[in-house]
Coordinates of N, CA and C in Angstrom, one line a residue:
M1 N 11.9 -2.4 7.0 CA 11.2 -2.3 8.3 C 10.0 -3.3 8.3
C2 N 9.3 -3.3 7.2 CA 8.1 -4.3 7.1 C 8.5 -5.7 7.2
S3 N 9.6 -6.0 6.5 CA 10.1 -7.4 6.6 C 10.5 -7.9 8.0
D4 N 10.9 -6.9 8.8 CA 11.2 -7.2 10.2 C 10.0 -7.7 11.0
H5 N 8.8 -7.3 10.5 CA 7.6 -7.7 11.1 C 6.8 -8.7 10.3
R6 N 7.5 -9.5 9.6 CA 6.9 -10.7 8.9 C 6.0 -10.3 7.7
F7 N 6.2 -9.1 7.2 CA 5.4 -8.8 6.0 C 6.3 -9.0 4.8
S8 N 5.8 -9.6 3.7 CA 6.5 -9.7 2.5 C 6.3 -8.5 1.7
V9 N 7.4 -7.9 1.2 CA 7.3 -6.6 0.5 C 7.6 -6.8 -0.9
T10 N 6.8 -6.2 -1.8 CA 7.0 -6.1 -3.2 C 7.0 -4.6 -3.6
V11 N 8.1 -4.2 -4.3 CA 8.2 -2.8 -4.7 C 8.0 -2.9 -6.2
S12 N 7.2 -1.9 -6.7 CA 7.0 -1.9 -8.2 C 7.1 -0.4 -8.6
D13 N 7.9 -0.1 -9.6 CA 8.1 1.2 -10.1 C 8.6 1.1 -11.6
W14 N 8.4 2.1 -12.4 CA 8.8 2.1 -13.7 C 10.1 2.8 -13.9
R15 N 10.7 3.4 -12.8 CA 11.9 4.1 -12.9 C 13.1 3.3 -12.3
P16 N 14.0 2.9 -13.2 CA 15.1 2.1 -12.7 C 15.9 2.7 -11.6
A17 N 16.0 4.0 -11.6 CA 16.8 4.7 -10.6 C 16.3 4.6 -9.2
F18 N 15.0 4.3 -9.1 CA 14.3 4.2 -7.8 C 13.9 2.8 -7.5
C19 N 13.8 1.9 -8.5 CA 13.3 0.6 -8.3 C 14.5 -0.4 -8.3
N20 N 15.2 -0.3 -7.2 CA 16.4 -1.2 -7.1 C 16.7 -1.6 -5.7
R21 N 17.5 -2.6 -5.5 CA 17.8 -3.1 -4.1 C 18.6 -2.1 -3.3
R22 N 19.2 -1.2 -3.9 CA 19.9 -0.2 -3.1 C 18.9 0.6 -2.1
Y23 N 17.7 0.8 -2.6 CA 16.7 1.5 -1.8 C 15.8 0.6 -1.0
F24 N 15.7 -0.7 -1.5 CA 14.8 -1.6 -0.9 C 15.5 -3.0 -0.7
P25 N 16.5 -3.0 0.1 CA 17.3 -4.2 0.3 C 16.6 -5.4 0.8
D26 N 15.5 -5.2 1.6 CA 14.8 -6.2 2.2 C 13.5 -6.7 1.5
A27 N 13.2 -6.0 0.3 CA 12.1 -6.4 -0.4 C 12.2 -7.8 -1.0
E28 N 11.1 -8.5 -0.9 CA 11.1 -9.9 -1.4 C 11.2 -9.9 -2.9
S29 N 10.5 -8.9 -3.6 CA 10.6 -8.8 -5.0 C 10.5 -7.3 -5.4
I30 N 11.2 -7.1 -6.5 CA 11.3 -5.7 -7.1 C 10.9 -5.9 -8.6
L31 N 9.8 -5.2 -8.9 CA 9.3 -5.3 -10.3 C 9.4 -4.0 -11.0
L32 N 10.2 -4.0 -12.1 CA 10.4 -2.8 -12.9 C 9.5 -2.8 -14.0
G33 N 8.7 -1.7 -14.1 CA 7.7 -1.6 -15.2 C 6.6 -0.7 -14.9
F34 N 5.8 -0.3 -15.9 CA 4.7 0.6 -15.6 C 3.6 -0.2 -14.9
P35 N 2.7 0.5 -14.2 CA 1.7 -0.2 -13.5 C 0.9 -1.3 -14.3
E36 N 0.5 -0.9 -15.5 CA -0.3 -1.9 -16.3 C 0.5 -3.1 -16.7
E37 N 1.8 -3.0 -16.7 CA 2.7 -4.1 -17.0 C 2.9 -5.0 -15.8
T38 N 3.1 -4.4 -14.6 CA 3.5 -5.2 -13.5 C 2.3 -5.7 -12.6
I39 N 1.2 -5.1 -12.7 CA 0.0 -5.4 -11.9 C -0.3 -6.9 -12.0
G40 N -0.2 -7.4 -13.2 CA -0.5 -8.9 -13.5 C 0.5 -9.8 -12.9
M41 N 1.7 -9.3 -12.5 CA 2.8 -10.1 -12.0 C 2.6 -10.4 -10.5
I42 N 1.7 -9.6 -9.9 CA 1.5 -9.7 -8.5 C 0.2 -10.5 -8.2
H43 N 0.2 -11.5 -7.4 CA -1.0 -12.2 -7.0 C -1.5 -11.6 -5.7
F44 N -2.6 -10.9 -5.8 CA -3.2 -10.2 -4.7 C -4.2 -11.1 -4.0
S45 N -4.3 -10.9 -2.7 CA -5.3 -11.6 -1.9 C -6.0 -10.6 -1.0
P46 N -7.1 -11.0 -0.4 CA -7.8 -10.1 0.6 C -7.0 -9.9 1.9
Y47 N -5.9 -10.5 2.0 CA -5.0 -10.2 3.1 C -3.8 -9.3 2.8
D48 N -3.8 -8.7 1.6 CA -2.7 -7.9 1.2 C -2.9 -6.4 1.5
Y49 N -1.8 -5.7 1.6 CA -1.8 -4.3 1.9 C -1.0 -3.6 0.8
A50 N -1.5 -2.4 0.3 CA -0.8 -1.7 -0.7 C -0.8 -0.2 -0.4
I51 N 0.4 0.4 -0.7 CA 0.6 1.8 -0.4 C 1.0 2.4 -1.8
V52 N 0.3 3.5 -2.1 CA 0.6 4.2 -3.4 C 1.2 5.6 -3.1
M53 N 2.3 5.8 -3.8 CA 2.9 7.1 -3.9 C 4.1 7.1 -4.8
S54 N 4.0 7.7 -6.0 CA 5.1 7.7 -6.9 C 5.6 9.1 -7.2
H55 N 4.9 10.1 -6.7 CA 5.2 11.5 -7.0 C 4.8 11.8 -8.4
N56 N 4.0 11.0 -9.1 CA 3.5 11.2 -10.4 C 2.0 11.1 -10.4
F57 N 1.3 12.2 -10.4 CA -0.1 12.2 -10.2 C -0.9 11.2 -11.1
R58 N -0.5 11.2 -12.4 CA -1.3 10.3 -13.4 C -1.0 8.8 -13.1
R59 N 0.3 8.5 -12.7 CA 0.6 7.1 -12.4 C -0.1 6.7 -11.1
D60 N -0.2 7.6 -10.1 CA -0.9 7.3 -8.9 C -2.4 7.1 -9.2
Q61 N -3.0 7.9 -10.0 CA -4.4 7.7 -10.4 C -4.5 6.3 -11.0
Q62 N -3.6 5.9 -11.9 CA -3.7 4.6 -12.5 C -3.5 3.5 -11.5
L63 N -2.6 3.7 -10.6 CA -2.3 2.6 -9.6 C -3.5 2.5 -8.7
V64 N -4.1 3.6 -8.3 CA -5.3 3.5 -7.4 C -6.4 2.8 -8.1
R65 N -6.6 3.1 -9.4 CA -7.7 2.4 -10.2 C -7.4 0.9 -10.3
L66 N -6.2 0.6 -10.6 CA -5.8 -0.8 -10.8 C -5.9 -1.6 -9.4
L67 N -5.5 -1.0 -8.4 CA -5.5 -1.6 -7.1 C -6.9 -1.7 -6.5
S68 N -7.8 -0.7 -6.8 CA -9.1 -0.8 -6.3 C -10.0 -1.9 -7.0
E69 N -9.5 -2.4 -8.1 CA -10.1 -3.5 -8.7 C -9.8 -4.9 -8.1
R70 N -8.8 -4.8 -7.2 CA -8.3 -6.0 -6.5 C -9.0 -6.1 -5.1
Q71 N -9.1 -7.3 -4.6 CA -9.6 -7.5 -3.2 C -8.4 -7.3 -2.3
L72 N -8.3 -6.2 -1.6 CA -7.2 -6.0 -0.7 C -7.7 -5.8 0.7
C73 N -6.9 -6.0 1.7 CA -7.3 -5.7 3.1 C -7.1 -4.2 3.3
Y74 N -6.2 -3.6 2.6 CA -5.8 -2.2 2.9 C -5.2 -1.5 1.7
L75 N -5.7 -0.3 1.4 CA -5.1 0.5 0.4 C -4.8 1.8 1.0
G76 N -3.6 2.2 1.0 CA -3.2 3.5 1.6 C -2.6 4.4 0.5
I77 N -2.9 5.7 0.6 CA -2.3 6.6 -0.3 C -1.5 7.7 0.5
L78 N -0.2 7.7 0.2 CA 0.7 8.7 0.8 C 0.4 10.1 0.2
G79 N 0.3 11.0 1.0 CA 0.1 12.4 0.5 C -1.1 13.0 1.3
S80 N -1.4 14.3 0.9 CA -2.4 15.0 1.6 C -3.8 14.5 1.3
K81 N -4.8 14.8 2.1 CA -6.2 14.4 1.8 C -6.6 15.1 0.6
N82 N -6.2 16.3 0.4 CA -6.6 17.1 -0.8 C -6.1 16.4 -2.1
R83 N -4.9 15.9 -2.1 CA -4.3 15.2 -3.2 C -5.1 13.9 -3.5
T84 N -5.4 13.2 -2.4 CA -6.2 11.9 -2.5 C -7.5 12.2 -3.1
E85 N -8.2 13.2 -2.7 CA -9.5 13.6 -3.2 C -9.4 13.8 -4.7
R86 N -8.4 14.5 -5.1 CA -8.2 14.7 -6.6 C -7.9 13.4 -7.3
L87 N -7.1 12.5 -6.7 CA -6.9 11.2 -7.3 C -8.1 10.4 -7.5
L88 N -9.1 10.5 -6.6 CA -10.3 9.7 -6.6 C -11.4 10.2 -7.4
K89 N -11.3 11.4 -8.0 CA -12.4 12.0 -8.8 C -12.8 11.2 -10.0
G90 N -11.9 10.3 -10.5 CA -12.3 9.5 -11.6 C -13.4 8.5 -11.4
G91 N -13.9 8.2 -10.2 CA -14.9 7.3 -10.0 C -14.8 6.7 -8.6
P92 N -15.8 5.9 -8.2 CA -15.8 5.4 -6.8 C -14.7 4.3 -6.7
V93 N -14.2 4.2 -5.5 CA -13.2 3.2 -5.1 C -14.0 2.2 -4.3
P94 N -14.0 0.9 -4.7 CA -14.9 -0.1 -4.0 C -14.2 -0.7 -2.7
M95 N -13.5 0.2 -1.9 CA -12.9 -0.3 -0.6 C -12.6 0.9 0.2
E96 N -12.4 0.7 1.4 CA -11.9 1.8 2.3 C -10.5 2.2 1.9
V97 N -10.3 3.5 1.7 CA -9.0 4.0 1.4 C -8.4 4.7 2.6
H98 N -7.2 4.4 3.0 CA -6.5 5.1 4.1 C -5.7 6.2 3.6
S99 N -6.2 7.4 3.9 CA -5.5 8.6 3.5 C -5.8 9.8 4.4
P100 N -4.8 10.5 4.8 CA -3.4 10.2 4.5 C -3.0 8.9 5.2
V101 N -2.1 8.1 4.6 CA -1.7 6.8 5.1 C -0.9 7.0 6.4
G102 N -1.1 6.0 7.3 CA -0.3 6.1 8.6 C -1.1 6.6 9.7
L103 N -0.7 6.2 10.9 CA -1.4 6.7 12.1 C -0.9 8.1 12.4
A104 N -1.8 8.9 13.0 CA -1.4 10.3 13.3 C -0.6 10.4 14.5
I105 N 0.8 10.3 14.3 CA 1.7 10.3 15.5 C 2.5 11.6 15.4
G106 N 2.2 12.5 14.5 CA 3.1 13.7 14.3 C 4.4 13.4 13.7
A107 N 4.4 12.4 12.8 CA 5.7 12.0 12.2 C 6.3 13.1 11.4
E108 N 7.7 13.1 11.6 CA 8.5 14.1 10.8 C 9.6 13.3 10.1
G109 N 9.7 13.5 8.8 CA 10.8 12.8 8.0 C 10.3 11.4 7.6
P110 N 11.1 10.9 6.6 CA 10.7 9.6 6.0 C 10.7 8.4 7.0
E111 N 11.6 8.4 7.9 CA 11.7 7.3 8.8 C 10.5 7.2 9.7
E112 N 10.1 8.4 10.3 CA 9.0 8.4 11.2 C 7.7 8.2 10.4
I113 N 7.6 8.7 9.2 CA 6.4 8.4 8.3 C 6.3 6.9 8.1
A114 N 7.4 6.3 7.8 CA 7.4 4.8 7.6 C 6.9 4.1 8.9
V115 N 7.3 4.5 10.0 CA 6.9 3.9 11.3 C 5.4 4.1 11.4
S116 N 4.8 5.3 11.1 CA 3.4 5.5 11.2 C 2.6 4.7 10.3
I117 N 3.1 4.4 9.1 CA 2.5 3.6 8.1 C 2.5 2.1 8.5
L118 N 3.6 1.7 9.0 CA 3.7 0.3 9.5 C 2.8 0.1 10.7
A119 N 2.7 1.1 11.6 CA 1.9 1.0 12.7 C 0.4 0.9 12.3
E120 N 0.0 1.6 11.3 CA -1.4 1.5 10.8 C -1.7 0.1 10.2
I121 N -0.7 -0.4 9.5 CA -0.9 -1.7 8.9 C -0.9 -2.8 9.9
I122 N -0.1 -2.7 10.9 CA -0.1 -3.7 12.0 C -1.5 -3.5 12.8
Y123 N -1.9 -2.3 13.0 CA -3.2 -2.1 13.7 C -4.3 -2.7 12.9
T124 N -4.3 -2.5 11.6 CA -5.4 -3.1 10.7 C -5.3 -4.6 10.7
Y125 N -4.1 -5.2 10.7 CA -3.9 -6.6 10.7 C -4.5 -7.2 12.0
R126 N -4.1 -6.6 13.2 CA -4.6 -7.1 14.5 C -6.1 -6.9 14.6
K127 N -6.6 -5.8 14.2 CA -8.1 -5.6 14.2 C -8.8 -6.6 13.4
N128 N -8.3 -6.9 12.2 CA -9.0 -7.9 11.4 C -8.9 -9.3 11.9
R129 N -7.7 -9.6 12.5 CA -7.5 -10.9 13.1 C -8.4 -11.1 14.3
T130 N -8.6 -10.1 15.1 CA -9.5 -10.2 16.3 C -11.0 -10.4 15.8
Q131 N -11.4 -9.7 14.7 CA -12.7 -9.9 14.2 C -12.9 -11.4 13.6
E132 N -11.8 -11.9 13.0 CA -11.9 -13.3 12.5 C -12.1 -14.3 13.6
V133 N -11.4 -14.1 14.7 CA -11.4 -15.0 15.8 C -12.8 -14.9 16.4
V134 N -13.4 -13.7 16.6 CA -14.7 -13.6 17.2 C -15.8 -14.2 16.3
V135 N -15.6 -14.0 15.0 CA -16.6 -14.6 14.0 C -16.5 -16.1 14.0
N136 N -15.3 -16.7 14.1 CA -15.1 -18.1 14.0 C -15.1 -18.8 15.4
E137 N -15.4 -18.2 16.4 CA -15.4 -18.8 17.7 C -16.6 -19.8 17.8
P138 N -16.3 -21.0 18.4 CA -17.4 -22.0 18.5 C -18.4 -21.5 19.6
E139 N -19.7 -21.8 19.4 CA -20.7 -21.4 20.3 C -20.9 -22.4 21.4

């Protein structure tokens, strides 16, 4: 769905059963490995968006820590606010964290949750673009 909207998608997971093209046929790249192994393979920029949810609490803590050290436009954490608060107890995160990730549209099921996440990413992209245009307008 993201690639349909001109977003380049990278999927990273340490579990071969989940990190494959069968589940992510439109991903630009699929990186198999633990977070500390794959994080260096991804070139992050202040224009990038990252979503965290592996269903493994310790790995998600590690991912949030590693991603918070990068300059990102957006860091979203899938799951409840309570879970996110537990994830962040290890120290301050130096950026705004979107949690629960996605716009509040009353999404039910994985497809609608994906739509709400993509909608929030597009909203963030458009908002940031508008701010850049205003800041860079000639006087």
